[in-house]
């Protein structure tokens, strides 16, 4: 099943050189989640999703004042889709060139990689559920690609 | 071909963009003279053996990497962040 995720406010946070600890502490004090390690997320309500070298997206909460970081409003910049089902790993394996099986890619893991031809992010949010995100201009292509992949897997498993 | 990004782990070659010889990191001084700048901009060794190249993890974390590779065996021996260059 593919559903749109209404993420609420999104802010890109990029700590300045040497500012990661102070930024993490300020985030923790304000919204209860710290700055995530590479390829990881933090939190389930308001969330921090790692999205590149020394960068993370703060999702679902207003970003506090962070003097040790550069913050850019990304609200509405990302199209986020939740994809869920028994064969979700097989569907994503058709589009994503990394190993997303649960033994390797666990809940709370995230990766910047390709989804088809698009740069984006993949995050495991449950045993059989992922969130896939791309920039909003590619929302239509993302849904088309996910549907095509899902149809392909479904046709194979009859 | 797969490269092991120090941040993301082993990834497919298509996630990376190839820039060229890592000699580009050794930028001459502004007043180094025409010969040094000509060499820096245009002249590259076509070596048989170990070579250090710049790669960008464009579809991943965005890191610039120095990849040490052997042009005879295609073996990749090192993959490190540009800012951690220990040479």
mmCIF file of C-alpha atoms in Angstrom, chain A residues 38-39 50 52-53 97-98 111-114 119, chain B residues 7-8 11 14-15 58-61 63 81 83:
data_model
loop_
_atom_site.group_PDB
_atom_site.id
_atom_site.type_symbol
_atom_site.label_atom_id
_atom_site.label_comp_id
_atom_site.label_asym_id
_atom_site.label_seq_id
_atom_site.Cartn_x
_atom_site.Cartn_y
_atom_site.Cartn_z
ATOM 1 C CA UNK A 38 25.003 9.098 9.631
ATOM 2 C CA UNK A 39 22.427 6.758 8.046
ATOM 3 C CA UNK A 50 20.019 12.133 8.502
ATOM 4 C CA UNK A 52 23.830 13.783 3.976
ATOM 5 C CA UNK A 53 27.232 14.716 5.301
ATOM 6 C CA UNK A 97 20.557 -0.195 -5.418
ATOM 7 C CA UNK A 98 21.244 -0.964 -1.745
ATOM 8 C CA UNK A 111 19.960 6.003 3.411
ATOM 9 C CA UNK A 112 20.560 8.573 0.719
ATOM 10 C CA UNK A 113 20.560 6.682 -2.551
ATOM 11 C CA UNK A 114 18.728 6.265 -5.829
ATOM 12 C CA UNK A 119 18.129 11.002 -5.841
ATOM 13 C CA UNK B 7 30.125 7.303 5.607
ATOM 14 C CA UNK B 8 27.572 5.169 3.732
ATOM 15 C CA UNK B 11 27.670 1.383 -2.719
ATOM 16 C CA UNK B 14 26.309 4.627 -10.297
ATOM 17 C CA UNK B 15 25.888 6.606 -7.057
ATOM 18 C CA UNK B 58 26.608 12.460 -5.561
ATOM 19 C CA UNK B 59 23.583 10.230 -4.990
ATOM 20 C CA UNK B 60 24.527 9.487 -1.395
ATOM 21 C CA UNK B 61 25.965 11.559 1.410
ATOM 22 C CA UNK B 63 31.148 13.440 0.341
ATOM 23 C CA UNK B 81 37.261 11.413 2.750
ATOM 24 C CA UNK B 83 39.188 16.109 4.570
#
